Tab-separated table of C-alpha atoms and ligand atoms in Angstrom:
chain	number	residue	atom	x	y	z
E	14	UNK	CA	118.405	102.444	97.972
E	15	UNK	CA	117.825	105.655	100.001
E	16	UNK	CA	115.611	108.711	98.485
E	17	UNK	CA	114.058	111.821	100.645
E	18	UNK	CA	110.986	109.904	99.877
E	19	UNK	CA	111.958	106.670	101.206
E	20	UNK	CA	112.711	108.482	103.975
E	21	UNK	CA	109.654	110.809	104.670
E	22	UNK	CA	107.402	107.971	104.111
E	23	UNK	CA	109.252	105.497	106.648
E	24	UNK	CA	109.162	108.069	108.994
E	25	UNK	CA	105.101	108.944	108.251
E	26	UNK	CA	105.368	112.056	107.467
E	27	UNK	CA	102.342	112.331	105.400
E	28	UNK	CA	102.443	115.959	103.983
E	29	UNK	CA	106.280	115.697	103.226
E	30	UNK	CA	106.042	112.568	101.130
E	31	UNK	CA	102.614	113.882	99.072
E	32	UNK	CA	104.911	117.035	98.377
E	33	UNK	CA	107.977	115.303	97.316
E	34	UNK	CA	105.954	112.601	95.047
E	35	UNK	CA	104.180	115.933	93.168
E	36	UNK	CA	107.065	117.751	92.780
E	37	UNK	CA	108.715	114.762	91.205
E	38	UNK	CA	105.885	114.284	89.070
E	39	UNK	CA	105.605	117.625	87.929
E	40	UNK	CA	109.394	117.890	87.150
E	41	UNK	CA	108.330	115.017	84.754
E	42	UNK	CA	109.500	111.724	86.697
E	43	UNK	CA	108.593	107.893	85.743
E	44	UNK	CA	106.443	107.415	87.919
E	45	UNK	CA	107.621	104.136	88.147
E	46	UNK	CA	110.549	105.413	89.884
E	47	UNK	CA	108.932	106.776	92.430
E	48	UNK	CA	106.360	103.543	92.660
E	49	UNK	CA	110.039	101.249	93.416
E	50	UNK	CA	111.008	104.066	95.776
E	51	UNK	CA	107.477	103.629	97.504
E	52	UNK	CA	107.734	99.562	97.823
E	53	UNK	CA	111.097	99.791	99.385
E	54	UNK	CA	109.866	102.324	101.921
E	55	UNK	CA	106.709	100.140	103.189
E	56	UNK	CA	109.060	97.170	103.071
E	57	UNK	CA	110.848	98.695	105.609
E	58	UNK	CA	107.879	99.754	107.307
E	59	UNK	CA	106.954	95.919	107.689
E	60	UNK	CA	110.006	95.347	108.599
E	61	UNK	CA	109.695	97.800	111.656
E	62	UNK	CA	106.065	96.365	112.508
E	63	UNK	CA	107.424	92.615	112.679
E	64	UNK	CA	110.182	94.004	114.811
E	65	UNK	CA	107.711	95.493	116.863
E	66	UNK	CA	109.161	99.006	116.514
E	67	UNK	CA	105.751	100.134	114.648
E	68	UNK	CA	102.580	99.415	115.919
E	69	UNK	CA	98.934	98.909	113.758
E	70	UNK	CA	98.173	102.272	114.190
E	71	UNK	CA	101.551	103.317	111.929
E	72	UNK	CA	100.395	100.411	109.460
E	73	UNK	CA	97.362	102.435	109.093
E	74	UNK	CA	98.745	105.638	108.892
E	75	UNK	CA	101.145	104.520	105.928
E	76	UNK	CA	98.279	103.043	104.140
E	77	UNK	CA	96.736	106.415	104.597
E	78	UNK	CA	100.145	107.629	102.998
E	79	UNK	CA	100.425	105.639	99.999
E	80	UNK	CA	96.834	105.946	99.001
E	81	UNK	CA	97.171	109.659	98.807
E	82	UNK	CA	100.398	109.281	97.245
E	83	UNK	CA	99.298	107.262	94.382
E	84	UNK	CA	96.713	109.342	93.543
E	85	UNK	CA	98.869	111.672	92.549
E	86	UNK	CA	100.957	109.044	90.551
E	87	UNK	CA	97.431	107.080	88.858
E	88	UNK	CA	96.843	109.981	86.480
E	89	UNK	CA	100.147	109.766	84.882
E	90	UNK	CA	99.846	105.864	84.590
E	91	UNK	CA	96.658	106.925	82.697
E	92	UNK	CA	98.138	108.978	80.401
E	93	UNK	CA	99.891	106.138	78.465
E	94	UNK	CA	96.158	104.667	77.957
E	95	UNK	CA	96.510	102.685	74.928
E	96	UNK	CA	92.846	102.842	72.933
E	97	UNK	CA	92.959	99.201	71.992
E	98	UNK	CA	91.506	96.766	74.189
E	99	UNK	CA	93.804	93.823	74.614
E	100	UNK	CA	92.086	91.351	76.783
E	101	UNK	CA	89.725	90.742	79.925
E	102	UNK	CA	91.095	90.913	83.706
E	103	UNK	CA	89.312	89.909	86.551
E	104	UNK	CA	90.888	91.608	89.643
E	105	UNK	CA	90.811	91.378	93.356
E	106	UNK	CA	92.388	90.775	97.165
E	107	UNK	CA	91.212	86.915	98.002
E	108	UNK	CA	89.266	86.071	100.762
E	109	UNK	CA	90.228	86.993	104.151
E	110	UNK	CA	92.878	89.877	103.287
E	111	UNK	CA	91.808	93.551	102.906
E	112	UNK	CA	95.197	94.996	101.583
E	113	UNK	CA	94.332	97.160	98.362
E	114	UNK	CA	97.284	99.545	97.539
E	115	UNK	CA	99.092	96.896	95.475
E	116	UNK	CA	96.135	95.405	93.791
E	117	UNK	CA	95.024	98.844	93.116
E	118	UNK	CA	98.574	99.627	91.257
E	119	UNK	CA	97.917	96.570	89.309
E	120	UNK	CA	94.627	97.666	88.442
E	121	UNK	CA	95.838	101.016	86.986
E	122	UNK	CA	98.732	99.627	85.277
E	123	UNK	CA	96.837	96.999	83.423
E	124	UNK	CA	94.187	99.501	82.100
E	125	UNK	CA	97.267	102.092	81.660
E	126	UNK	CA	98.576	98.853	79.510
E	127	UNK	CA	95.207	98.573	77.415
E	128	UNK	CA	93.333	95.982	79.362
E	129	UNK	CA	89.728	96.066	80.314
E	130	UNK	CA	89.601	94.940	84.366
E	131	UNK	CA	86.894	94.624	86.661
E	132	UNK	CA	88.246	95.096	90.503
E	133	UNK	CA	86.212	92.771	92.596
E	134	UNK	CA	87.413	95.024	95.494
E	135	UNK	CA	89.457	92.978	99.044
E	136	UNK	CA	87.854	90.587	100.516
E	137	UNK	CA	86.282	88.737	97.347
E	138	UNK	CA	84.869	85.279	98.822
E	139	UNK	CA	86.246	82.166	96.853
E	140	UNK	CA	82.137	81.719	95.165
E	141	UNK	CA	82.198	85.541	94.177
E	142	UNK	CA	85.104	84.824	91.742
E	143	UNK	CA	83.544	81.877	90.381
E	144	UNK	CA	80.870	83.678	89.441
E	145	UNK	CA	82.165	86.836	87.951
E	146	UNK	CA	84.315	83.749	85.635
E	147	UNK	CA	81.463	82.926	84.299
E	148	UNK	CA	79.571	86.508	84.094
E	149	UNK	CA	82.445	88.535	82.840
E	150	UNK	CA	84.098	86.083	81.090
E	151	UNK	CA	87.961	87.194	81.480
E	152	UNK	CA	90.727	85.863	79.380
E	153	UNK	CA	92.623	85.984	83.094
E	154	UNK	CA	91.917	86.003	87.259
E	155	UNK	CA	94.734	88.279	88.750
E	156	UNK	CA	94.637	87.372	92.684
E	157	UNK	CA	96.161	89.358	94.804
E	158	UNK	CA	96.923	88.821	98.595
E	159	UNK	CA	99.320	90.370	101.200
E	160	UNK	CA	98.973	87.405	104.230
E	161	UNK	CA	100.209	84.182	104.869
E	162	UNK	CA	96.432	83.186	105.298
E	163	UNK	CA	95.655	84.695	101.551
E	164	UNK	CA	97.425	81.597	99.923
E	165	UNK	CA	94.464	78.867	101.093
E	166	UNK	CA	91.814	81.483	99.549
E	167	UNK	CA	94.185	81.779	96.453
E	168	UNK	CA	94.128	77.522	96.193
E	169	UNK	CA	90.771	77.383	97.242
E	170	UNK	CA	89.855	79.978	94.505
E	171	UNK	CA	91.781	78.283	91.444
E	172	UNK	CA	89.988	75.288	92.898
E	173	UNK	CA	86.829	76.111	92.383
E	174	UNK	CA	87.142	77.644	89.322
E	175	UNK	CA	88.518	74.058	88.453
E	176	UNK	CA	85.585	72.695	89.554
E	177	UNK	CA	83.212	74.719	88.106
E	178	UNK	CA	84.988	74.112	84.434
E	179	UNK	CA	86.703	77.175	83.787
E	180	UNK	CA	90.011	76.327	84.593
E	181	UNK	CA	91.226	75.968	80.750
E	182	UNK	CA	89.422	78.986	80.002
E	183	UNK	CA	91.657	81.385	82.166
E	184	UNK	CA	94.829	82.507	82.876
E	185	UNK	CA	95.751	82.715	86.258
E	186	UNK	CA	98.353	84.946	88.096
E	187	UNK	CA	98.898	85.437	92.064
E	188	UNK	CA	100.641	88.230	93.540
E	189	UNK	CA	101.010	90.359	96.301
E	190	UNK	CA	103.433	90.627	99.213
E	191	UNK	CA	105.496	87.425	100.026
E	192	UNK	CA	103.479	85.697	96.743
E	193	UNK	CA	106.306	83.785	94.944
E	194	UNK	CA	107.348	80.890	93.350
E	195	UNK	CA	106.164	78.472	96.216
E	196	UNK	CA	102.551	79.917	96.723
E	197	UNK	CA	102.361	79.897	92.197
E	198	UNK	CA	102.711	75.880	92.870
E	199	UNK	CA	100.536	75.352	96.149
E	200	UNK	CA	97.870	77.560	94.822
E	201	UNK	CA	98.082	75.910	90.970
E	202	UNK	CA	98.159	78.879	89.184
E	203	UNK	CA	100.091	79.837	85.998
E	204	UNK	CA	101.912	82.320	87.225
E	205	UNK	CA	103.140	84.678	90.183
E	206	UNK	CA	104.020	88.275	89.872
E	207	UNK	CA	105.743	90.344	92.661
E	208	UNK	CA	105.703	93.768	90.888
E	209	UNK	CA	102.638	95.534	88.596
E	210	UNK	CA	104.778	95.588	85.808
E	211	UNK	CA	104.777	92.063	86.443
E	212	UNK	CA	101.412	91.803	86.017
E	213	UNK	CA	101.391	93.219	82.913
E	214	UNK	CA	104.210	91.206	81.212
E	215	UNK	CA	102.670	88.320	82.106
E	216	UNK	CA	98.637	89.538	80.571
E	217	UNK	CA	100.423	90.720	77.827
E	218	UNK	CA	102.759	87.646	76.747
E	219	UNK	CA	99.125	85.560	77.696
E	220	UNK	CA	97.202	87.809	75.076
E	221	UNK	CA	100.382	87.396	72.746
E	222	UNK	CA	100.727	91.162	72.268
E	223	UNK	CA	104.593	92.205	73.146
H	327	LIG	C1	99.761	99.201	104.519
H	327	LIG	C2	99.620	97.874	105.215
H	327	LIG	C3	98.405	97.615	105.850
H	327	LIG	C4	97.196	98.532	105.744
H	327	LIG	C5	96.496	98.197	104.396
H	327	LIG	C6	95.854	99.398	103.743
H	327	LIG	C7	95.285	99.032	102.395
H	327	LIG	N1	94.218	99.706	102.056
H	327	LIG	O1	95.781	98.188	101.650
H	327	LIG	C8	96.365	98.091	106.990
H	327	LIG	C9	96.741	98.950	108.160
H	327	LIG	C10	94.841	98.129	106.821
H	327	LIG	C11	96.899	96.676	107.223
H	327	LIG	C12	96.220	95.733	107.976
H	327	LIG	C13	96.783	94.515	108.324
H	327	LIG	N2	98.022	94.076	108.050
H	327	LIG	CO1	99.200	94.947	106.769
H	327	LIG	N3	100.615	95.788	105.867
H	327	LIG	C14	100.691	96.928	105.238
H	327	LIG	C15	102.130	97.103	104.660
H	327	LIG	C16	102.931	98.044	105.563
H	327	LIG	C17	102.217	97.616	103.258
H	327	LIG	C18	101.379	96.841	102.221
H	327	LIG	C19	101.336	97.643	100.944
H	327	LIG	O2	100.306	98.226	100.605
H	327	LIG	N4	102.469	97.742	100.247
H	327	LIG	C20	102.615	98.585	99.082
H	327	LIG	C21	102.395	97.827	97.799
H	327	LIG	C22	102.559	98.791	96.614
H	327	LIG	O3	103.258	96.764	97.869
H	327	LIG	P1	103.830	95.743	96.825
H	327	LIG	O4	103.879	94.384	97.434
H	327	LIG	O5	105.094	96.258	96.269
H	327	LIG	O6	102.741	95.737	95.648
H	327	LIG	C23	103.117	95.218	94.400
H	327	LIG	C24	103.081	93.711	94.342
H	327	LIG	O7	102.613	93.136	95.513
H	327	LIG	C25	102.287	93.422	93.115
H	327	LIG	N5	100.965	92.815	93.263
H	327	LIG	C26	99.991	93.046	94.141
H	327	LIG	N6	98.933	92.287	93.848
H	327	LIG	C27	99.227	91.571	92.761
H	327	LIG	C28	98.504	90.649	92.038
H	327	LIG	C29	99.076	90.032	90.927
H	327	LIG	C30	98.298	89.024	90.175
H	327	LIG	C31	100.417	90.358	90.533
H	327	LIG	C32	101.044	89.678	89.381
H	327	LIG	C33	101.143	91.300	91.263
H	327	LIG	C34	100.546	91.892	92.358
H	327	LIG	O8	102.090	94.666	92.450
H	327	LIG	C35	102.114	95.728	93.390
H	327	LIG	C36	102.535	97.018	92.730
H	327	LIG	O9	103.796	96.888	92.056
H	327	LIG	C37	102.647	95.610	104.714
H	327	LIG	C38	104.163	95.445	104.789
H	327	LIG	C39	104.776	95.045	103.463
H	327	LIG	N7	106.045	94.803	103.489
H	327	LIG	O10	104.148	94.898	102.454
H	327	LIG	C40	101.869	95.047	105.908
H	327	LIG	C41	101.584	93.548	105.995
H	327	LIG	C42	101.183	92.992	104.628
H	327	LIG	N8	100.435	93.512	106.905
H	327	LIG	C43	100.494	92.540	107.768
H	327	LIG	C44	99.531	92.283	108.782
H	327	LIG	C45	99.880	91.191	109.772
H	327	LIG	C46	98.327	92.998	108.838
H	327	LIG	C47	97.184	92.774	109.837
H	327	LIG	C48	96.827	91.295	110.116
H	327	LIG	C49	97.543	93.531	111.139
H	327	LIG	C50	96.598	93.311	112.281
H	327	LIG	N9	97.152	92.767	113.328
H	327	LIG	O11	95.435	93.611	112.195
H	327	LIG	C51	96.024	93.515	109.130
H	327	LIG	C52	95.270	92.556	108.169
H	327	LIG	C53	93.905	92.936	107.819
H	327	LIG	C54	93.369	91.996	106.729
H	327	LIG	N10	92.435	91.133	107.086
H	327	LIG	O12	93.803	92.033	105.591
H	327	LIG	C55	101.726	91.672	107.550
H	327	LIG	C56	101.386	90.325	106.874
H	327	LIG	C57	102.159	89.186	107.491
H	327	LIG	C58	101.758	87.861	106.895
H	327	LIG	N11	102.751	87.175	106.374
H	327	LIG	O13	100.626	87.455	106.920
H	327	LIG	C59	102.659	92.640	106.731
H	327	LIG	C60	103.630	91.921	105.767
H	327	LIG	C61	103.466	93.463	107.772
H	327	LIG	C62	104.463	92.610	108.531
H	327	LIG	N12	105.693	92.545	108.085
H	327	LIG	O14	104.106	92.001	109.513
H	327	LIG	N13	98.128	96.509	106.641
């Protein structure tokens, strides 16, 4: 796939891409669409830091990119707001790993999908989850993780929520990055996700609402 904003955004350039993504919005776009269009572009963009062609300073500067560009997507996910609350989500990036744009998208499109979520934020240590379990009392634990080194926080996490009883209590589904299959059965959890719409198939077949 190849868009003008695939493009712009690969290349960094910030004020092109915020442009393009409003004036596709305005002209009445999915913005689901446009948030395919954005994965494939930072994709690439990770494709060009392993090969050494970007540097952490471009990592940073797309982050900067796609934050600003889905905040101008994030209203219109909130638009389709259903007023019935479905179920309970506990959110957030596992220990060790501060990537947020994903999560964030999942975030949105679970409360755009009815659900009530509380974002622990990046970073959450393993104990911090445990405890919001048993605070919050979810129906499911969404973790989400971009690194290689996220998938011993996402065991360790399901592990402790083992241990501390609440493991048949909760739903749990990993995402993020290179999440798949493999990491779903190392880490024990019930499910893996690599999309937000994902995410919400999966809450939303738990909660048996279709
Ligand atoms: C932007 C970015 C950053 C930004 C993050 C900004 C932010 N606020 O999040 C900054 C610059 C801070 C950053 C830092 C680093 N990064 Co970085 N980063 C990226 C990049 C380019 C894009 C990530 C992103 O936001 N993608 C956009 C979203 C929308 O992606 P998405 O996967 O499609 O999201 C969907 C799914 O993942 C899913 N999802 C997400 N969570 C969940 C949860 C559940 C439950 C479900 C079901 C679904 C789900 O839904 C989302 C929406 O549809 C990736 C490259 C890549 N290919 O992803 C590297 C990448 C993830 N980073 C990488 C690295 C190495 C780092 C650093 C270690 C660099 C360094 N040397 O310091 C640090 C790590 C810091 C830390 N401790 O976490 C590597 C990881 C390699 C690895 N295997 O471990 C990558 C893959 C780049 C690469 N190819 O080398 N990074």
């Amino acid at each position: 796939m190849s868009s003008k904003l695939i493009e712009a955004i690969i290349n960094l350039e910030e004020e092109e891409s915020i442009k393009i993504t409003q004036d596709r919005i305005n002209s009445g776009e999915d913005p689901l669409n446009i948030l395919n269009e954005i994965r494939e572009a930072m994709t690439k963009i990770g494709k060009r830091f392993e090969n050494n062609e970007y540097f952490l300073p471009d990592l940073m500067m797309s982050g900067e990119i796609l934050r600003q560009v889905s905040d101008i997507i994030t209203p219109k996910l909130k638009e389709i707001k259903t007023k019935d609350q479905i179920g309970k989500i506990l959110l957030g990036t596992v220990a060790g790993d501060i990537h947020d744009i994903g999560k964030d998208i999942v975030k949105f499109m679970l409360e755009a999908n009815g659900f009530e979520v509380l974002d622990l934020g990046v970073d959450v240590p393993v104990d911090t989850f445990v405890e919001k379990v048993k605070e919050f009392k979810p129906d499911i634990v969404a973790l989400s993780g971009f690194l290689t080194i996220a998938f011993d926080a996402m065991k360790e996490t399901v592990q402790k929520i083992k241990d501390a009883g609440y493991r048949d209590k909760v739903k749990i589904m990993v995402g993020g990055g290179t999440v798949d299959e493999q990491v779903k059965i190392y880490s024990e959890a019930d499910a893996f996700g690599d999309s937000a719409v994902d995410a919400v198939n999966f809450a939303k077949k738990w909660m048996g609402v279709n």
